[in-house]
CSV table of C-alpha atoms in Angstrom, one decimal:
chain,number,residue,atom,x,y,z
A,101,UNK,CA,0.0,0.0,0.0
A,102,UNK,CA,0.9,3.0,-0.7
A,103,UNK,CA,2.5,6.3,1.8
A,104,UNK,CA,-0.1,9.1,2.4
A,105,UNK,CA,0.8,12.6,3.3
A,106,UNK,CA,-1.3,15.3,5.0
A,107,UNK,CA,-1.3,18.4,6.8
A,108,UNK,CA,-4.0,18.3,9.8
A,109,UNK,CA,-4.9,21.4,12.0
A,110,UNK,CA,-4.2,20.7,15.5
A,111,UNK,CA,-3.6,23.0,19.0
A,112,UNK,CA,-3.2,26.1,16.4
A,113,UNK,CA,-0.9,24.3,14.1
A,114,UNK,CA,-0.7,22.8,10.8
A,115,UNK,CA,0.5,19.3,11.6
A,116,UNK,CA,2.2,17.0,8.8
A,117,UNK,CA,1.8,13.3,8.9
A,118,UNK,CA,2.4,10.3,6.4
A,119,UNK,CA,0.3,7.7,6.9
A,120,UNK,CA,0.2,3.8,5.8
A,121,UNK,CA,-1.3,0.7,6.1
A,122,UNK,CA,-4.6,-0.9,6.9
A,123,UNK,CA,-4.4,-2.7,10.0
A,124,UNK,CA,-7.0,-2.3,13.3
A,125,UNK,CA,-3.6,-1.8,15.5
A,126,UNK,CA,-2.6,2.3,15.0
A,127,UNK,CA,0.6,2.6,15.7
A,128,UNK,CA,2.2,6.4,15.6
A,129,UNK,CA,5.8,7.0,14.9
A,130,UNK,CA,7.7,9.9,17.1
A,131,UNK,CA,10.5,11.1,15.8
A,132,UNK,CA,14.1,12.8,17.1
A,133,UNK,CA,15.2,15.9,17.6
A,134,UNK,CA,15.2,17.4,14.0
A,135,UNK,CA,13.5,14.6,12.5
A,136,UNK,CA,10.2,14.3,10.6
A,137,UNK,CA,8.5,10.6,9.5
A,138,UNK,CA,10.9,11.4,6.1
A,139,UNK,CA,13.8,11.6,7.8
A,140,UNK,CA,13.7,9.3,10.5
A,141,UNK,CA,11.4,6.0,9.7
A,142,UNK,CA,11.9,4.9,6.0
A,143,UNK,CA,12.6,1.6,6.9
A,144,UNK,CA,9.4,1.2,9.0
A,145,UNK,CA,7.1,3.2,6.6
A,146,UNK,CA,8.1,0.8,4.1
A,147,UNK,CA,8.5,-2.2,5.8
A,148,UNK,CA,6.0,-2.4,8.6
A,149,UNK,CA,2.9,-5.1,8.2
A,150,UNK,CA,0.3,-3.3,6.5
A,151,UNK,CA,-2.6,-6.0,7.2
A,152,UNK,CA,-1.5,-5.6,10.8
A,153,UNK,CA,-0.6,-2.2,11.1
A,154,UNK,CA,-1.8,1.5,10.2
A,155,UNK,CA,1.4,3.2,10.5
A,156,UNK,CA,1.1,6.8,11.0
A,157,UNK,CA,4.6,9.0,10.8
A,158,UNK,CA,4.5,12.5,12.2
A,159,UNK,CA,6.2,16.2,11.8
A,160,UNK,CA,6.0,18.0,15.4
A,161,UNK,CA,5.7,21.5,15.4
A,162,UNK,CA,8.7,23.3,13.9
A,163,UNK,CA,10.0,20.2,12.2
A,164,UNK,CA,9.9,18.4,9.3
A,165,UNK,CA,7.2,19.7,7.4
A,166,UNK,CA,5.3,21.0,10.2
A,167,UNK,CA,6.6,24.3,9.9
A,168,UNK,CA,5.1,27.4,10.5
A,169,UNK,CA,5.9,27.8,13.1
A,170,UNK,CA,9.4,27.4,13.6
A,171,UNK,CA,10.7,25.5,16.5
A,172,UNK,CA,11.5,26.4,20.0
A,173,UNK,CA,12.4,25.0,22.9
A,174,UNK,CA,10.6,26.4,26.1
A,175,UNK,CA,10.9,24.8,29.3
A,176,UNK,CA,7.5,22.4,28.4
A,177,UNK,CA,8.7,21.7,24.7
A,178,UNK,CA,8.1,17.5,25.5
A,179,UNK,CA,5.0,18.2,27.3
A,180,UNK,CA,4.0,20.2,24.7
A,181,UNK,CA,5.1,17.9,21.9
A,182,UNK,CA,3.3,15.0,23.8
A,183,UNK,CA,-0.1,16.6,23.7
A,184,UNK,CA,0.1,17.5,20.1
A,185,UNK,CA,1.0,14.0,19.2
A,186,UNK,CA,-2.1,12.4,21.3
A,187,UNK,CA,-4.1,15.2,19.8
A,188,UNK,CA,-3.0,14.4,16.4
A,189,UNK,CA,-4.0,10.8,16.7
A,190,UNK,CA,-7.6,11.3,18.1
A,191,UNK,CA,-8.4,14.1,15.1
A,192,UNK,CA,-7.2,11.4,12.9
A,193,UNK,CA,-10.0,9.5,14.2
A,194,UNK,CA,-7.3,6.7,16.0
A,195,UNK,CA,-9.5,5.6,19.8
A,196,UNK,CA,-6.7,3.9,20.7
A,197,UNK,CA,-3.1,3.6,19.5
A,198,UNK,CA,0.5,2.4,20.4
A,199,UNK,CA,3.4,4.6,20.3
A,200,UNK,CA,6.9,4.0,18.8
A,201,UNK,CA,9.2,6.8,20.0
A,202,UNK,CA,12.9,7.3,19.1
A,203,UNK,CA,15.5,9.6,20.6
A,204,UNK,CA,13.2,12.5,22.0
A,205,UNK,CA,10.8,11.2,20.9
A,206,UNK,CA,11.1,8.5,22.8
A,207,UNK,CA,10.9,11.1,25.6
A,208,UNK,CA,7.5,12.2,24.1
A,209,UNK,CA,6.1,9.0,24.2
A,210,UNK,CA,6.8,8.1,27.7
A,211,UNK,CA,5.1,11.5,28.9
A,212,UNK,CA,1.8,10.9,26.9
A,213,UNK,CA,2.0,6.9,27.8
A,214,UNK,CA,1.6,8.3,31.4
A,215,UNK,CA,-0.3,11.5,30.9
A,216,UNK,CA,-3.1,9.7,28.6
A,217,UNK,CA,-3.5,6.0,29.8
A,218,UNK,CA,-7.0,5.0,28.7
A,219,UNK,CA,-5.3,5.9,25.0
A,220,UNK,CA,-2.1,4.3,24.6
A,221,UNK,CA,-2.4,0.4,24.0
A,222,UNK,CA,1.5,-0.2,24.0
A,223,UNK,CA,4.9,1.7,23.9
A,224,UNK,CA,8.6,1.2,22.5
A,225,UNK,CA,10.9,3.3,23.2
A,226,UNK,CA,14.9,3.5,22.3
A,227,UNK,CA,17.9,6.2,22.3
A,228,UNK,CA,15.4,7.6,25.0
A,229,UNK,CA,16.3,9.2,28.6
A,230,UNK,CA,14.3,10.2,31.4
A,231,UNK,CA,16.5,13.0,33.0
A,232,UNK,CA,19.9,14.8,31.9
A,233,UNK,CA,23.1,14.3,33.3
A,234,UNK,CA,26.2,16.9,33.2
A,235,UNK,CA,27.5,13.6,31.2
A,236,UNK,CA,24.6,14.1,28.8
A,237,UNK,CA,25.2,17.6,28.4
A,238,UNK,CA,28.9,17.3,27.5
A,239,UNK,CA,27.9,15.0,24.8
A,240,UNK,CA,24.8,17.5,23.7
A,241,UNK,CA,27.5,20.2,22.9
A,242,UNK,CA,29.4,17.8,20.9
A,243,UNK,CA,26.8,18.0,18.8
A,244,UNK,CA,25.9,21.2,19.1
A,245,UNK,CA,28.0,22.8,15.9
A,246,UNK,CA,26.6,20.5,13.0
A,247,UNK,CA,29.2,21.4,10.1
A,248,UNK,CA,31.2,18.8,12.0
A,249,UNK,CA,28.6,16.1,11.9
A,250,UNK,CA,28.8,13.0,9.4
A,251,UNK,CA,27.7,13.9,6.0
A,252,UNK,CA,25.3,11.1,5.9
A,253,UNK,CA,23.4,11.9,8.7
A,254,UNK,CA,24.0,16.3,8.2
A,255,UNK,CA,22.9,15.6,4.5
A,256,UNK,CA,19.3,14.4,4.5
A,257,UNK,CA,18.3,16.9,7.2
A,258,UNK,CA,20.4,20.2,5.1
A,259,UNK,CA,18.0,19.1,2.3
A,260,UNK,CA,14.9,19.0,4.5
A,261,UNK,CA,15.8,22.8,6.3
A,262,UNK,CA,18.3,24.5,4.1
A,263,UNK,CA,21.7,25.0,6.4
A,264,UNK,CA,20.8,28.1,8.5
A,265,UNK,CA,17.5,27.2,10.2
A,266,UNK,CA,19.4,23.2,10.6
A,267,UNK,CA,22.2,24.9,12.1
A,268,UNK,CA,20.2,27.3,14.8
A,269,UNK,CA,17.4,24.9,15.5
A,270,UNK,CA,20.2,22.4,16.7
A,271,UNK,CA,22.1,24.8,18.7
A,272,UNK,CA,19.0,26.0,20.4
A,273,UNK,CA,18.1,21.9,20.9
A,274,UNK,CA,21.3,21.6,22.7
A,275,UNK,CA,20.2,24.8,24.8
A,276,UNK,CA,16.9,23.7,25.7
A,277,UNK,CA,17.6,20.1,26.5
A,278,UNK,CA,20.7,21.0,28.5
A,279,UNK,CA,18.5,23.4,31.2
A,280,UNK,CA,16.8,19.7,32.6
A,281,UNK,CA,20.1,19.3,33.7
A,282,UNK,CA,19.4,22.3,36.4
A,283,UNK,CA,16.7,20.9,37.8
A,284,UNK,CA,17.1,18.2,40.9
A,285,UNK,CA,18.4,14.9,39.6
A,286,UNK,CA,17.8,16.5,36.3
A,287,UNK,CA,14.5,15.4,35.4
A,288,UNK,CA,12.8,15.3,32.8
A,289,UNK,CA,9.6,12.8,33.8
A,290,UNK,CA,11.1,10.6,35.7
A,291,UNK,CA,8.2,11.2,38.3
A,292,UNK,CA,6.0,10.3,35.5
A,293,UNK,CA,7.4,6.6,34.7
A,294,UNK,CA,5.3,4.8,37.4
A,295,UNK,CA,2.2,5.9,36.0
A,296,UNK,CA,3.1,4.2,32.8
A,297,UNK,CA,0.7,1.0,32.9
A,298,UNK,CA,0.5,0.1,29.2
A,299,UNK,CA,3.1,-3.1,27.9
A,300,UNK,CA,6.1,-1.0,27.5
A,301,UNK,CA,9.3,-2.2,25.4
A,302,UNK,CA,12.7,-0.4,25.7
A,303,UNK,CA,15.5,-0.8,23.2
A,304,UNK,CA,19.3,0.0,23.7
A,305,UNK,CA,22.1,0.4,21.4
A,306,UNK,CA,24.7,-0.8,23.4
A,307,UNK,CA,27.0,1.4,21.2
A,308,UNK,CA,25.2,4.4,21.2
A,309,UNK,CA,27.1,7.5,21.8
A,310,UNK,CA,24.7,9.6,22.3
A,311,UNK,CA,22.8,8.1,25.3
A,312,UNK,CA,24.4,6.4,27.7
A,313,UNK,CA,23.0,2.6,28.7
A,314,UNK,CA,22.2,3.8,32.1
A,315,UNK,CA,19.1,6.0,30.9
A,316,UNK,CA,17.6,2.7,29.2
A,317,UNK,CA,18.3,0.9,32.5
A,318,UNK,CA,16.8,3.1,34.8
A,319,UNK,CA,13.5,3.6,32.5
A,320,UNK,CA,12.9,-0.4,32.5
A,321,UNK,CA,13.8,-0.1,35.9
A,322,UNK,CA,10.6,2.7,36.8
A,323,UNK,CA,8.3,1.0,34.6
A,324,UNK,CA,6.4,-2.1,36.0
A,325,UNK,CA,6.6,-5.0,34.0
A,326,UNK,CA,8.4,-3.3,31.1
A,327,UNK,CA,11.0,-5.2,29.2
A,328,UNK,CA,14.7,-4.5,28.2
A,329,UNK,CA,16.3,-5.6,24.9
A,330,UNK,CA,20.4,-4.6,24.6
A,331,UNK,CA,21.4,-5.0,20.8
A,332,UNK,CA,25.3,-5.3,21.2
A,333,UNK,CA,26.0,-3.6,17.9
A,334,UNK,CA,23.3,-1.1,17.7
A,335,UNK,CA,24.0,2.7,17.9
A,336,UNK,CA,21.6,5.6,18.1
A,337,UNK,CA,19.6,5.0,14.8
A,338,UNK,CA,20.0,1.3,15.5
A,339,UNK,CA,16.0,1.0,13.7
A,340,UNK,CA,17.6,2.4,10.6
A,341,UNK,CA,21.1,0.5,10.6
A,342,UNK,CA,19.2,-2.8,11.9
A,343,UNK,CA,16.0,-2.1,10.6
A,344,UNK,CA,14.8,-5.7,9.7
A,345,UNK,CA,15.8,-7.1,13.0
A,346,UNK,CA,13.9,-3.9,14.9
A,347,UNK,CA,10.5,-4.3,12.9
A,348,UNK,CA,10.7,-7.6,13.7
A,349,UNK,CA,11.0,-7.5,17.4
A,350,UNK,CA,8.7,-4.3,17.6
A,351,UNK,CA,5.9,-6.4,15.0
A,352,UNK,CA,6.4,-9.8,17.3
A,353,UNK,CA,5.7,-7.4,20.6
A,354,UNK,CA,3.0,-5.3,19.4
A,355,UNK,CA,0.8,-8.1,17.9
């Protein structure tokens, strides 16, 4: 079947989403920070069962295609994110739906798996993190000036944004993400994992430089009943690099 895109008004923004499959199980993909259902989720787009599944990609605000408006990154930017993506999924006419978060996204998901129970069937989560560490922001300003970033992974997003509004939007990412890391224990919802009741799944790269193993740890740890999978050789975008062996564990636990 084929890919579907679309442009949906929601909280006072023009969201963009690409859409596939036929399936009864709705399933909504969450990108990463600078990432839209383009950039981030070919593989799973493509690849997902479509008798199963109705695989829905989105653009948060500022991102992707969702733009106007541009992106910020105020002190609620996850909360924020996490009520637009719910939202998004119940003016798409979707009752009930499972989540599939990566990276911050991952984040989003785990705040509207515990802010909106009675919607969320199931969750995955991976390259995800609960609070920020002054470890975490060390690595975040690594990353913070992107003409030194791979040209695989600068390339596809350049294309998307054009190199000034890429360039700012990470910087001010790496700004916004890094002021969690003032507040006690530097939270983000970790207070907010307990309340997660829905079959949850977390995925680690256990090469992935960008968020250290502990963060997966302690998440499966807060989570009742949750359950852990390391993939030795997977990095951040291990769903891209590993892709058939991630839609099949994600297919084989959401069914």
């Amino acid at each position: 079947t084929s890919i579907t895109s679309a442009k949906i008004q929601v909280n006072g923004v023009h969201l963009h989403y690409q859409q596939t499959g036929e399936g009864s199980h709705a399933v909504l993909l969450l990108p990463g920070m600078l990432g839209s259902g383009q950039t981030d989720f070919g593989p799973q787009l493509q690849s997902m069962n479509k008798q199963l599944f109705t695989v829905v990609a989105w653009d948060p605000r500022g991102y992707g295609k969702s733009i106007p408006p541009s992106r910020d990154f105020p002190p609620d930017f996850f909360e924020r994110d996490a009520k637009d993506a719910v939202d998004l999924m119940q003016a798409l006419k979707f009752k009930k739906f499972s989540l599939l978060g990566w990276s911050d996204g991952g984040i989003t998901a785990l705040i509207a798996a515990a802010r909106y129970p009675s919607l969320i069937h199931k969750l995955v989560v991976w390259g995800a993190n609960a609070s920020v560490t002054q470890e975490d922001v060390r690595i975040y300003n690594g990353i913070r000036d992107v003409s030194k970033w791979s040209e695989k992974v600068k390339k596809p997003l350049e294309e998307l944004y054009g190199h000034k509004y890429f360039a700012e939007t990470c910087e001010a990412w790496v700004d916004g993400i890094s002021r969690f890391a003032e507040n006690s224990d530097g939270n983000i919802c970790q207070q907010l994992l307990p309340d997660i009741k829905c079959p949850t799944f977390i995925i680690h790269g256990e090469k992935d430089p960008l968020v250290p193993q502990a963060h997966a740890e302690y998440i499966h740890k807060h989570i009742k009943g949750s359950r852990l999978l390391l993939m030795p050789e997977g990095k951040h975008n291990l769903h891209l690099r590993f892709a058939k062996d991630f839609n099949r564990e994600v297919e084989n636990f959401l069914r």
